[in-house]
Coordinates of C-alpha atoms (C1' of nucleotides) in Angstrom, one line a residue:
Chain A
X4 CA 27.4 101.6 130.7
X5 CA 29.6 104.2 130.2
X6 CA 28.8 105.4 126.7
X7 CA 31.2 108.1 126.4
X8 CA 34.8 108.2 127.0
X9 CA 35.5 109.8 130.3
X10 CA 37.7 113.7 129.7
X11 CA 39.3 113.7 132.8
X12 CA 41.0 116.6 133.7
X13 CA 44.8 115.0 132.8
X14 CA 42.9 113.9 129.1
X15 CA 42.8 115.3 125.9
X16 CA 46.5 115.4 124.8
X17 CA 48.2 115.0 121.7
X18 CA 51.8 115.4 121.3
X19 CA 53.0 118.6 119.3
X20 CA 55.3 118.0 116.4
X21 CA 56.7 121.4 116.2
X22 CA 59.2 123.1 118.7
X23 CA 57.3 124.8 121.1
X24 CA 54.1 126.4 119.8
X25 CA 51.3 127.5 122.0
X26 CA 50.1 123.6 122.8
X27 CA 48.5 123.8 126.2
X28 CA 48.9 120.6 127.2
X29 CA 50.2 118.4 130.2
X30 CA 53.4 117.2 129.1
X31 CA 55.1 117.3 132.2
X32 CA 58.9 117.3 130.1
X33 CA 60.0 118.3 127.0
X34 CA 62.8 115.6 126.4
X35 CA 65.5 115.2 123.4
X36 CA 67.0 111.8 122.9
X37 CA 70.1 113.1 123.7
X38 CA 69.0 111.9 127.6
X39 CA 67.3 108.8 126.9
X40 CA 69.6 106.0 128.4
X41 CA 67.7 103.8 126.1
X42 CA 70.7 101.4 125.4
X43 CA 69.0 99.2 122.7
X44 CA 69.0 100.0 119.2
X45 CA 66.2 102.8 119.1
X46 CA 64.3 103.6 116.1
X47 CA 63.6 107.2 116.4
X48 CA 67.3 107.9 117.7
X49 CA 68.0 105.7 114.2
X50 CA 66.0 107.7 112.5
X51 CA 66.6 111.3 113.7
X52 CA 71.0 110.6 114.0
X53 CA 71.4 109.0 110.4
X54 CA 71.8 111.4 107.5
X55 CA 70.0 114.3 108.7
X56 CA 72.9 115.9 110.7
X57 CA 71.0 118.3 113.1
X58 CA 73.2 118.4 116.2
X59 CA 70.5 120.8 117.8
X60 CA 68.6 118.2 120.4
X61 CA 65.2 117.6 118.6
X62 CA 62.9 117.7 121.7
X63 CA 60.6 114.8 120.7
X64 CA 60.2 113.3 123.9
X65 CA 57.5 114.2 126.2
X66 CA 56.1 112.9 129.6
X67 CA 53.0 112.4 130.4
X68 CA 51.0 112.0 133.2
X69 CA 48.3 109.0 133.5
X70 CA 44.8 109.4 131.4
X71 CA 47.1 111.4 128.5
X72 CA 45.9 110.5 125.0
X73 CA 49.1 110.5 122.8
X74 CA 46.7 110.4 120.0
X75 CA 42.8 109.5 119.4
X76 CA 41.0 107.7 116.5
X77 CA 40.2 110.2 113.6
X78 CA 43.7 112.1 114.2
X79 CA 45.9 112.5 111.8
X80 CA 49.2 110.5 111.8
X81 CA 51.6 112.7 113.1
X82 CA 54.6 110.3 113.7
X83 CA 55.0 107.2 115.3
X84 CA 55.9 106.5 119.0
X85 CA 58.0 104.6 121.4
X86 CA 57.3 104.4 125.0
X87 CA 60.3 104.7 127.1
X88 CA 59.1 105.0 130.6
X89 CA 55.5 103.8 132.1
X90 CA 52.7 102.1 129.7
X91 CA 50.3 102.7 127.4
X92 CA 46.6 101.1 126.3
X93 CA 45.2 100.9 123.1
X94 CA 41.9 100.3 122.4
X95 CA 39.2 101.3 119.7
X96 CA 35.5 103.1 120.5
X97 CA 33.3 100.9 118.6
X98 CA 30.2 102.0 117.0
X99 CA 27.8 101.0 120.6
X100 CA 30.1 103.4 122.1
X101 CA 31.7 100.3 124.0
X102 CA 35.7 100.3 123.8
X103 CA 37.9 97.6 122.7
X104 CA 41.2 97.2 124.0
X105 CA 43.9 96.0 121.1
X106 CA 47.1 96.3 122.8
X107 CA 49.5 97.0 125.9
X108 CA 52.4 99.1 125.1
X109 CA 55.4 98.5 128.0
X110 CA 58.8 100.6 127.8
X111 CA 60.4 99.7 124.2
X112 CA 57.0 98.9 122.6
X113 CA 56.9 100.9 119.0
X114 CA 53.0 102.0 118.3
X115 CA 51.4 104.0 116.1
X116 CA 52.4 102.1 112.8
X117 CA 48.8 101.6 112.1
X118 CA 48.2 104.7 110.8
X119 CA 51.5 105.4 108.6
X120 CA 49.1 104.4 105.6
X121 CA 47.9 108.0 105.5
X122 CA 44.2 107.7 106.4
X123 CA 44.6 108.7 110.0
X124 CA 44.3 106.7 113.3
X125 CA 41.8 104.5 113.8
X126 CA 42.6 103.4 117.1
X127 CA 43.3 105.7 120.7
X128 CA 46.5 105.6 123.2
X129 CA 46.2 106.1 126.2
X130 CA 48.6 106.5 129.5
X131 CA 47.7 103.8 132.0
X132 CA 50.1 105.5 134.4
X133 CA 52.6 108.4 134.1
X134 CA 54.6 107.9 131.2
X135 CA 57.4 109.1 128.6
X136 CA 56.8 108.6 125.1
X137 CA 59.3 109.2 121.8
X138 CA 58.5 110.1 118.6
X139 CA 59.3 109.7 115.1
X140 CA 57.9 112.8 113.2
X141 CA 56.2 111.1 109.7
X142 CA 57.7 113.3 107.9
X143 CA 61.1 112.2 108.4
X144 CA 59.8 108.3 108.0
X145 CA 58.4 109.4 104.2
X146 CA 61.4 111.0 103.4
X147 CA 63.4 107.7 104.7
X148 CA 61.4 104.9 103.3
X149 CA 60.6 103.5 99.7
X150 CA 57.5 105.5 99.8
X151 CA 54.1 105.6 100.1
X152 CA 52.9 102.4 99.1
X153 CA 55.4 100.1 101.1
X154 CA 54.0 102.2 104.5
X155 CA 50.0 101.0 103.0
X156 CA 50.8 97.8 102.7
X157 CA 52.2 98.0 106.7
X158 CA 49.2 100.0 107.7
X159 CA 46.8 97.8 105.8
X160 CA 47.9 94.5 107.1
X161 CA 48.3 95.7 110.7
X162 CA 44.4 97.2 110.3
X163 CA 43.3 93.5 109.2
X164 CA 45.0 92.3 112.1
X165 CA 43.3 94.3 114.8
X166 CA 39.9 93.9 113.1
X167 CA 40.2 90.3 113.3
X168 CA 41.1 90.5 117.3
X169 CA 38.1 93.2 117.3
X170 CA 36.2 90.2 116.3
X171 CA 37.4 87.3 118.2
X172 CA 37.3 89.4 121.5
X173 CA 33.7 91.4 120.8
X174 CA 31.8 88.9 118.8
X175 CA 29.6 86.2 118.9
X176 CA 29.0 83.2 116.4
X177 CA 26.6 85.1 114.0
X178 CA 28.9 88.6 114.2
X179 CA 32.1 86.6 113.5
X180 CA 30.6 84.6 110.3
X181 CA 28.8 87.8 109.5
X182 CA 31.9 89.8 108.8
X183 CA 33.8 86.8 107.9
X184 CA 31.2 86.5 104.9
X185 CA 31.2 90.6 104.3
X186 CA 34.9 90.5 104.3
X187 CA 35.2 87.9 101.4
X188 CA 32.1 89.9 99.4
X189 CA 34.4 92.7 99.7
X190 CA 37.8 91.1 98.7
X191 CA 37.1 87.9 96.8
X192 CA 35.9 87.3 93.6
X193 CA 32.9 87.5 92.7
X194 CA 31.3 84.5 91.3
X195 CA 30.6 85.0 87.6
X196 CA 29.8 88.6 87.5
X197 CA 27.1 88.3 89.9
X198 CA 27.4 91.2 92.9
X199 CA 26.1 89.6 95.5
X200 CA 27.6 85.9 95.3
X201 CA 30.8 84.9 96.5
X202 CA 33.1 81.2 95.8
X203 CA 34.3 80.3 99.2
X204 CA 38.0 78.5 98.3
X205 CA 38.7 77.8 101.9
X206 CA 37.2 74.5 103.8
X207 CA 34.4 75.1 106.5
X208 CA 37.2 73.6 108.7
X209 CA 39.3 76.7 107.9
X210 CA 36.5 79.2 108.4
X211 CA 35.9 77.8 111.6
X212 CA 39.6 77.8 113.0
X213 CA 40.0 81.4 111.7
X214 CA 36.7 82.4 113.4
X215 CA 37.9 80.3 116.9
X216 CA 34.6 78.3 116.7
X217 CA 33.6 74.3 116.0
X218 CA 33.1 73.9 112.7
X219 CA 29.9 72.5 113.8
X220 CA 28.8 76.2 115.0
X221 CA 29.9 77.6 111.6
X222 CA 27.4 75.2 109.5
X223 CA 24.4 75.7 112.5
X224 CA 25.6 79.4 111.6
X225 CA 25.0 79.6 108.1
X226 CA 21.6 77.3 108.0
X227 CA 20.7 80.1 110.4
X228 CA 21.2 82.7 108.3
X229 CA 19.6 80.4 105.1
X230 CA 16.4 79.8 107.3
X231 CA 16.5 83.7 107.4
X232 CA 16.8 84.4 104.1
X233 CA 19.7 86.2 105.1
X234 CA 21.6 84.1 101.9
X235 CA 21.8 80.9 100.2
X236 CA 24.3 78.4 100.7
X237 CA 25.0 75.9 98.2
X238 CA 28.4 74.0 98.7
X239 CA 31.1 76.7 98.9
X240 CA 28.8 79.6 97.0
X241 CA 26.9 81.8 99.3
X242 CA 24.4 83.8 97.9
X243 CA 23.5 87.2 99.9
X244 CA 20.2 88.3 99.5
X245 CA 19.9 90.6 102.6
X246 CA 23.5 92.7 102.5
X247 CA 22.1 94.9 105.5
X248 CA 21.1 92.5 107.7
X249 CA 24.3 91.0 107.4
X250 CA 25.7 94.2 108.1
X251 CA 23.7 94.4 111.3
X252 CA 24.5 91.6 113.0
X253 CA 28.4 91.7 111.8
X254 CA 28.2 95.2 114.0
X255 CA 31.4 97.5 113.9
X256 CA 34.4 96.8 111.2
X257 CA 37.1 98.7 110.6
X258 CA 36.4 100.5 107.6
X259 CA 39.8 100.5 105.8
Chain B
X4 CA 43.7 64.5 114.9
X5 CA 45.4 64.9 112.0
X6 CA 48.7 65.2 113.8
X7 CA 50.9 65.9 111.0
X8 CA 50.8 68.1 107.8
X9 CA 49.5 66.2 105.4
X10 CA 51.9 66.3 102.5
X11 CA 49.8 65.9 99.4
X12 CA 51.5 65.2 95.9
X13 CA 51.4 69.4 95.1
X14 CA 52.4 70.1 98.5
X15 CA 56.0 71.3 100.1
X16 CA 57.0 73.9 97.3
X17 CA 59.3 77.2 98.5
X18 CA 59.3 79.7 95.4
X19 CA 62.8 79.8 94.2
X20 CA 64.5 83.3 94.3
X21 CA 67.0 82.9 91.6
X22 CA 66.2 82.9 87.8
X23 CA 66.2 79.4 87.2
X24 CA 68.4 77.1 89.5
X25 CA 67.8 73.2 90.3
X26 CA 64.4 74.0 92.1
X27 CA 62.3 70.9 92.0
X28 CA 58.5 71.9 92.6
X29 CA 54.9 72.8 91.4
X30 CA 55.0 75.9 89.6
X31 CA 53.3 76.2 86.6
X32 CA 54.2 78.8 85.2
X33 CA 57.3 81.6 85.8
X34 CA 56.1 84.7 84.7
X35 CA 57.9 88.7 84.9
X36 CA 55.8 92.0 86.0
X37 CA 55.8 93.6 82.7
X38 CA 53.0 90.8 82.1
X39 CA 51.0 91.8 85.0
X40 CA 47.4 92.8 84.7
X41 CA 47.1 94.7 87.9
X42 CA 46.1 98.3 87.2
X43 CA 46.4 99.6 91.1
X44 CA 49.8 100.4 92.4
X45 CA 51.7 97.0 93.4
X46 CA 54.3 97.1 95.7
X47 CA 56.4 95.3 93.3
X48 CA 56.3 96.6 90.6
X49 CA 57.3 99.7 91.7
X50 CA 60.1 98.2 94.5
X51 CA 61.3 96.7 91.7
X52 CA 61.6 99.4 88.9
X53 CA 62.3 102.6 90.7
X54 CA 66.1 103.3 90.9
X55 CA 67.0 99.8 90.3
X56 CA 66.7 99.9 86.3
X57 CA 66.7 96.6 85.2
X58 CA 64.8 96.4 81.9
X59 CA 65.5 92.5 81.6
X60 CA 62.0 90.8 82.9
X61 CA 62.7 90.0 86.2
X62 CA 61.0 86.4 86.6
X63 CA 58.6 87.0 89.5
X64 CA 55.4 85.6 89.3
X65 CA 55.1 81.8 90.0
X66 CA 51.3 80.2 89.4
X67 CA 51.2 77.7 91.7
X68 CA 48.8 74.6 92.1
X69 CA 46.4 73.8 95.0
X70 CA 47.9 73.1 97.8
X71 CA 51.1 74.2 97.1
X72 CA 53.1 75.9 100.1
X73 CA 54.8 79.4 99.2
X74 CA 57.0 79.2 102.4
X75 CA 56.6 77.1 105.4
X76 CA 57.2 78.2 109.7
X77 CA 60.8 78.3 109.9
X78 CA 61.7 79.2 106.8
X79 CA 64.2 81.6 105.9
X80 CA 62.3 85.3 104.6
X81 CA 63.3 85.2 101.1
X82 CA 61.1 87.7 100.2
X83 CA 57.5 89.2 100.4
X84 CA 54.4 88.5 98.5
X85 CA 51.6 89.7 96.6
X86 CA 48.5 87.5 95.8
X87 CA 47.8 87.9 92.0
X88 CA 45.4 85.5 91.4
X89 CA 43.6 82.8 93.4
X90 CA 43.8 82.6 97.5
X91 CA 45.7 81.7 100.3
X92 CA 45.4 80.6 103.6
X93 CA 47.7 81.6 106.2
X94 CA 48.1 79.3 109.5
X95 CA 50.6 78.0 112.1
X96 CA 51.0 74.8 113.9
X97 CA 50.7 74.4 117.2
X98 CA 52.6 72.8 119.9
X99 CA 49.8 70.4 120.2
X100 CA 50.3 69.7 116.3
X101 CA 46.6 71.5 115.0
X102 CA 46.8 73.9 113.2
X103 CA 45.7 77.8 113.6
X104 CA 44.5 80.0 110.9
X105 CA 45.7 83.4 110.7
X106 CA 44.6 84.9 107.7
X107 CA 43.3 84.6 104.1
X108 CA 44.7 86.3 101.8
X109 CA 43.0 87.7 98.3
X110 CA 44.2 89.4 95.0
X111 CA 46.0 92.3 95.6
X112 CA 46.4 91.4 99.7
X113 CA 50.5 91.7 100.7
X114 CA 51.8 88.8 102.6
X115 CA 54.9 87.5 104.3
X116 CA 55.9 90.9 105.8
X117 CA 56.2 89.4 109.5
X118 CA 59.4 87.9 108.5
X119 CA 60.8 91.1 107.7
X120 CA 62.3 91.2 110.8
X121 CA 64.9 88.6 110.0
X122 CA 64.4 85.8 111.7
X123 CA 63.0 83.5 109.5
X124 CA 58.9 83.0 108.7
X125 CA 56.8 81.8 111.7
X126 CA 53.6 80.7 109.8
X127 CA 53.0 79.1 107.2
X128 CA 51.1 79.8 103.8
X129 CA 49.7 77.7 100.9
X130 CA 47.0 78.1 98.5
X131 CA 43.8 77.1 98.4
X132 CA 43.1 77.1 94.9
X133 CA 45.7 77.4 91.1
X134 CA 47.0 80.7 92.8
X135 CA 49.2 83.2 91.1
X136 CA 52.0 84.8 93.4
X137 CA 54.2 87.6 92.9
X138 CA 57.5 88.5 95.2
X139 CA 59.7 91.3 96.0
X140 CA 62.7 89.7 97.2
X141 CA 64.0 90.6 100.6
X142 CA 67.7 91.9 99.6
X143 CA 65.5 94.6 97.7
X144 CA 64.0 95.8 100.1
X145 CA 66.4 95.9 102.7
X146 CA 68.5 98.4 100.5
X147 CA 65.8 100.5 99.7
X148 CA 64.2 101.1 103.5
X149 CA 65.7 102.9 106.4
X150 CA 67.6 99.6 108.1
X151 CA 66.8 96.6 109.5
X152 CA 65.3 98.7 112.6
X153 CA 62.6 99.5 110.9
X154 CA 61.4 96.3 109.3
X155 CA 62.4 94.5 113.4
X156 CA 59.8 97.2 114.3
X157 CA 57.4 96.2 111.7
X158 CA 57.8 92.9 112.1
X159 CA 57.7 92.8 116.0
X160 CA 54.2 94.4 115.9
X161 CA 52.8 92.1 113.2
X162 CA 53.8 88.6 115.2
X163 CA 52.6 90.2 118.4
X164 CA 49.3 90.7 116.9
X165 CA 49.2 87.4 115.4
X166 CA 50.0 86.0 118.8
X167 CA 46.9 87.8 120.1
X168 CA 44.6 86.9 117.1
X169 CA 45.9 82.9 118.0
X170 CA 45.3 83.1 121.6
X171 CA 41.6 84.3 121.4
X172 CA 41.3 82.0 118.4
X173 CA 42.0 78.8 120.5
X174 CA 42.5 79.7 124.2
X175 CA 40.2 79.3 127.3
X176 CA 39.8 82.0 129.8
X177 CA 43.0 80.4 132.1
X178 CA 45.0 79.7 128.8
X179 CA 44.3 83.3 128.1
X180 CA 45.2 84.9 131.4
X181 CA 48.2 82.8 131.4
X182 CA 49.6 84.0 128.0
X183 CA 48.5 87.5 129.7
X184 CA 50.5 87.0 132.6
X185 CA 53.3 85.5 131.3
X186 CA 54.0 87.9 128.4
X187 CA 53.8 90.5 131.0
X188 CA 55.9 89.3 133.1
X189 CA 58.7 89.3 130.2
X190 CA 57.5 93.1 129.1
X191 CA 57.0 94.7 132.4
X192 CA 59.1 96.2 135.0
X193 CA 59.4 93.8 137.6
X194 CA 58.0 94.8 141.2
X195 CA 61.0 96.7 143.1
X196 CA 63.4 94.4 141.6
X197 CA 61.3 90.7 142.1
X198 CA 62.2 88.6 139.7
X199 CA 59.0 86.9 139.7
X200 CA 56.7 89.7 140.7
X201 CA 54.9 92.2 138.6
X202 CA 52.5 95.7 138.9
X203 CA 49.9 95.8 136.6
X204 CA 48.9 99.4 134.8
X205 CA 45.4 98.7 134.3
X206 CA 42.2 97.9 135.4
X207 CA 40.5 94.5 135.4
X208 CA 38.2 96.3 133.1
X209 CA 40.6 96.6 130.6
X210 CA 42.5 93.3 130.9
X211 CA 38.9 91.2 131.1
X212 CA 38.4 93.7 127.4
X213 CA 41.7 93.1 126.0
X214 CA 41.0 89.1 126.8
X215 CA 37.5 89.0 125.2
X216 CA 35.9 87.9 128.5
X217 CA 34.0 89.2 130.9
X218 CA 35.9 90.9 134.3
X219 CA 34.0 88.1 136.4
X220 CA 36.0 85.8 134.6
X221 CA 39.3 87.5 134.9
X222 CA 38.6 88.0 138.6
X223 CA 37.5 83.9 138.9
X224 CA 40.5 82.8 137.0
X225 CA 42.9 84.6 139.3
X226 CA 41.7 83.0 142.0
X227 CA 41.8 80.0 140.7
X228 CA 45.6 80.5 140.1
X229 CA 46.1 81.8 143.2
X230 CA 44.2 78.8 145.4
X231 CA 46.1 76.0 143.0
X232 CA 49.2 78.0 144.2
X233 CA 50.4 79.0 140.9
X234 CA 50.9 82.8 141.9
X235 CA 49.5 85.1 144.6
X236 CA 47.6 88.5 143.4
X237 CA 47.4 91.7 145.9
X238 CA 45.5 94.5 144.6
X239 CA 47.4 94.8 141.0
X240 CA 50.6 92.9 142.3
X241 CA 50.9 89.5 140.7
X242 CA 54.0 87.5 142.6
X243 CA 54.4 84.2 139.9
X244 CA 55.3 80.9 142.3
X245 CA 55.0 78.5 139.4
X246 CA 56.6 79.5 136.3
X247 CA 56.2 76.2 134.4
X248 CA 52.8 75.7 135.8
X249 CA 51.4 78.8 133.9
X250 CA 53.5 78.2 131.1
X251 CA 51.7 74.8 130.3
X252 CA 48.2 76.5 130.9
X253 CA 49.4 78.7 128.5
X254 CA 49.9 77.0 125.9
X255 CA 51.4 77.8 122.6
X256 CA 53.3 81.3 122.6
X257 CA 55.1 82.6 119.3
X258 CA 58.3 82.7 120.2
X259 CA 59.7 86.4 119.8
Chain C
dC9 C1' 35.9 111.9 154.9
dG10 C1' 32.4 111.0 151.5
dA11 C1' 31.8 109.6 146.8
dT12 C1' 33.1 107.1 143.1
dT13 C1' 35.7 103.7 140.8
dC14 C1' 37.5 99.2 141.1
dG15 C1' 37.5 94.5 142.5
dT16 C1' 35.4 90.1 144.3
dT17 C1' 32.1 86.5 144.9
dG18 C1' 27.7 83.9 144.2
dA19 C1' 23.6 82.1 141.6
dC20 C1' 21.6 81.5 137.3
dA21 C1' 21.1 81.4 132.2
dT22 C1' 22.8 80.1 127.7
dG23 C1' 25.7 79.8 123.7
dC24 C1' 29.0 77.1 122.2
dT25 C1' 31.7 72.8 122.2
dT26 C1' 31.9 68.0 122.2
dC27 C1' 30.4 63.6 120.8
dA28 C1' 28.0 60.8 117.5
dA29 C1' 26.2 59.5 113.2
dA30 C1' 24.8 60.0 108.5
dC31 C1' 25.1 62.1 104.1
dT32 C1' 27.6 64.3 100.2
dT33 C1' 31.4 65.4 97.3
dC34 C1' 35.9 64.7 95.7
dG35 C1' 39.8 62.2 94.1
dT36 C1' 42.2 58.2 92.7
dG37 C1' 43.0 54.1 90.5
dG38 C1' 41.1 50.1 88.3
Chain D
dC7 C1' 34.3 56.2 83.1
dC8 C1' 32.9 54.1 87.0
dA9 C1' 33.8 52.5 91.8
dC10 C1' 35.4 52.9 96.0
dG11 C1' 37.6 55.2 99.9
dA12 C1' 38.7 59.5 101.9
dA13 C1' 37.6 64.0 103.0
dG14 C1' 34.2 67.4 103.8
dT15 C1' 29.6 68.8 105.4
dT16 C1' 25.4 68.6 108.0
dT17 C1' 22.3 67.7 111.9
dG18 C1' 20.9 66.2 116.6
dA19 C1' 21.6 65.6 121.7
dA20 C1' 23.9 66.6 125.9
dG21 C1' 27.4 68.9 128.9
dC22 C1' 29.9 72.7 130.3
dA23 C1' 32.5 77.0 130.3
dT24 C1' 31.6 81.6 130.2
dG25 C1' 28.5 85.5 130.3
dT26 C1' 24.9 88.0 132.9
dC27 C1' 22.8 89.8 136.9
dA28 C1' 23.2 91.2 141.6
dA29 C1' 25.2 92.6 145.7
dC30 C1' 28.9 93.8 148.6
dG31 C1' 33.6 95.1 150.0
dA32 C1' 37.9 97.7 149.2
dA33 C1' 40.6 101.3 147.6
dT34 C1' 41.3 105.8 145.6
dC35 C1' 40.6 110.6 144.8
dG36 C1' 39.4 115.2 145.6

DNA sequence: CGATTCGTTGACATGCTTCAAACTTCGTGG
DNA sequence: CCACGAAGTTTGAAGCATGTCAACGAATCG
C-alpha cells in the first residue's frame, strides 16, 4: 500500500550535534542534562560528567513532537540516544518498500547502538508521540571506549540480531531457509574449496528451531528447492546451483 | 520430548579462566594468541595487547570437542568469545524444558557479549563440531571500557532482542500479544497512575508489524482477551484484569 | 465538518504444523 | 569390524491457525 514513507509536515528531523547552527528543525526544547530528573544511573550524564570537566550545560537534549525522525536509515551515526520522555518506533524500509518494525523505545530505553560500528544506520526512529530524547555525541563514546573494533563487534551482533527478527516477522518458509542457506554460504566454510557448496554442522532439528518452523517444513523446504534445481542436498552438504534465485526468494537482508 | 539436556560424555565443559587450575573437562588443546592464524583484526588480540604488555603467552584458545558447552544459562560471564575454528550453536531452554535456538555462530563471529551486563549468561552455547574458541576475559574488559553502564546498556539491548527473536521463533499470535502486553505494561507509563492500565503510542499497524502478523489478528486476539475477561481495551487503553492469566499465555519471558 | 487514517468484524483460502510411519546414518559395544 | 540401537531425516495425510479480501464503523485532523 503505502509504498513511500509518509513526510508529514512534523517529519524529517535529525538531531544537531553542534551548539546551535542553522538546523531548521522542530525541536520544540533545547535541553542540558543538568534538568533531567532522570534519577537512575544515565549513560550520557555518565559519559558527558566523567573526565571531561565541561561545567558549561551541553544542550544534548531535545524534544520532539510526534512523526520526528531522530535519525533515518543511510544516516550517519552521529551519537547514540536515550529517550527520557514519550516513545519511539524503530522499524526498517525493506527493499518492497514495506516497513518493518524492530523495536519500541519507552523512557530509559538506550537506541541507536546499532550503528556505532561506523557504517551508518541501517534502521529509522521515529516519535510515536511527543517526545524528549538524550544523546551521547560518538565522538565522545570513541574517545571513551577500547576502540573501534570492540564498538563492530556490538554493532555487528546487534545487526545479526534484527535481521533474524526481519526474518521471523516478514518471512515465509522458503524466505527463511533461503537466507538461512545464503547466510552460512556467506560465513561458513566452504566445503573443500568449492564456492558454491556449504557443510551444514547443525542438525535439521536446529535449523528448524532457529527458523521457528517444524522441522518437517524445513526438509519439504529444501526437496523444494532440489526439485527446482535451486541446489542439491545430500546429507548436511548443500550444493547451490542457482545463487540468484536463492537470492530472490530470501528477499531483503541486511547487508552488513 | 526430550525434557532434559542430554549430557553426553563431551558435554558440561566451562572454559577455565586461570592458567592451569584443577579444571576437569574436554579441551583438547590450550593454546596462546601469538599462535593465531587470524589475519583480520580480533578483538582479542588487540584487548589483550594494547596497554596491558604482557609478553608471556597468555593461554587463550581452548579446542574443544563436539558437544562440548563453553558456558551454560546461568552461568557467571567470565569472559567473551571469539569462534576460531569450527561452529556453535547458541540456544536457551525454555520453561516448558525445549529448547530455542538463538544463533550460530562461525569463524570470526563474537559471542557471549549479552552477559556483559553482569548478571550472569542467559543462554547457552556448545559446539557443534571439534571447535576452536578464543576468550577475552571479562576483568579486561571492564578496565579498559567506559564503566559498567555501558556494557548494562549493551547488554540490555542484546537480551531484549533475543527475547524478541524467541518469541516470534516459538509463540502463537495470543502468546505473542501477551509477551507484547505484558512487557509493556513493565516499560510504559501507566494510565494516570493505574497500576494495571496502560496507553499505547502506536498504531495496530505497527504492533500487528512489530508481531509478524497481520493487524486482523492483532485486532481478533484482543478481543479474545477481552471476552475471556483477561483485560478490557478502549481505543489504545489496555486496563489488565488478569495478570497471571496473560502471563501463562505468555509464556517464557527472559527475565531482565 | 468533510476527509483520511485507524480499528473492527466476517468469510474464505492456504501454508504450516501435527501426527504417523519408514528409512538412513551414526555411535557404541560386543 | 560388524551388529544393533539410537538419533536423525524424509515423506504423506489431515487439521487448524493465521493471512487475505472485503466492507463498515469510529476517531482524528486540518
Amino acid at each position: 500500500m503505502a509504498i513511500q514513507l509518509q513526510r508529514t509536515a512534523t517529519d524529517n528531523v535529525g538531531i544537531p550535534l553542534s551548539r546551535e547552527g542553522g538546523y531548521t528543525q522542530p525541536s520544540l526544547q533545547v535541553l542540558s542534562c543538568q534538568t533531567c530528573n532522570t534519577r537512575s544511573n544515565c549513560v550520557v550524564k555518565q559519559l558527558n560528567l566523567t573526565r571531561v570537566q565541561s561545567y558549561q550545560p551541553v544542550k544534548n537534549r531535545r524534544v520532539l513532537s510526534k512523526g520526528s525522525h531522530v535519525f533515518r536509515g543511510g544516516d550517519e551515526a552521529k551519537a547514540i540516544y536515550v529517550v527520557s520522555r514519550g516513545s519511539i518506533k524503530s522499524y526498517m524500509l525493506m527493499e518492497d518498500g514495506e516497513e518493518q518494525v524492530l523495536n519500541f523505545y519507552m523512557p530509559g530505553d538506550v537506541f541507536g547502538l546499532e550503528a556505532m560500528g561506523g557504517g551508518g544506520h541501517i534502521s529509522s526512529t521515529v516519535t510515536l508521540e511527543t517526545t524528549t530524547v538524550c544523546m551521547l555525541p560518538m565522538s565522545k563514546l570513541r574517545d571513551r571506549v577500547l576502540g573501534q573494533n570492540f564498538l563492530n563487534v556490538i554493532s555487528t551482533n546487534l545487526l545479526r540480531d534484527h535481521n533474524q527478527m526481519l526474518m521471523l516477522a516478514r518471512k515465509d518458509a522458503e524466505g527463511r531457509l533461503a537466507s538461512f542457506i545464503l547466510d552460512m554460504l556467506k560465513r561458513v566454510d566452504r566445503e573443500h574449496g568449492s564456492d558454491n557448496a556449504i557443510k551444514l554442522t547443525m542438525t535439521r532439528q536446529d535449523i528448524a528451531n532457529y527458523l521457528g518452523q517444524a522441522i518437517e517444513t524445513v526438509c519439504r523446504t529444501l526437496r523444494k528447492f532440489q526439485d527446482g534445481g535451486i541446489l542439491k542436498v545430500t546429507r548436511r552438504t548443500v550444493e547451490i546451483y542457482d545463487y540468484d534465485g536463492l537470492l530472490k526468494i530470501a528477499g531483503s537482508q541486511i547487508a552488513r
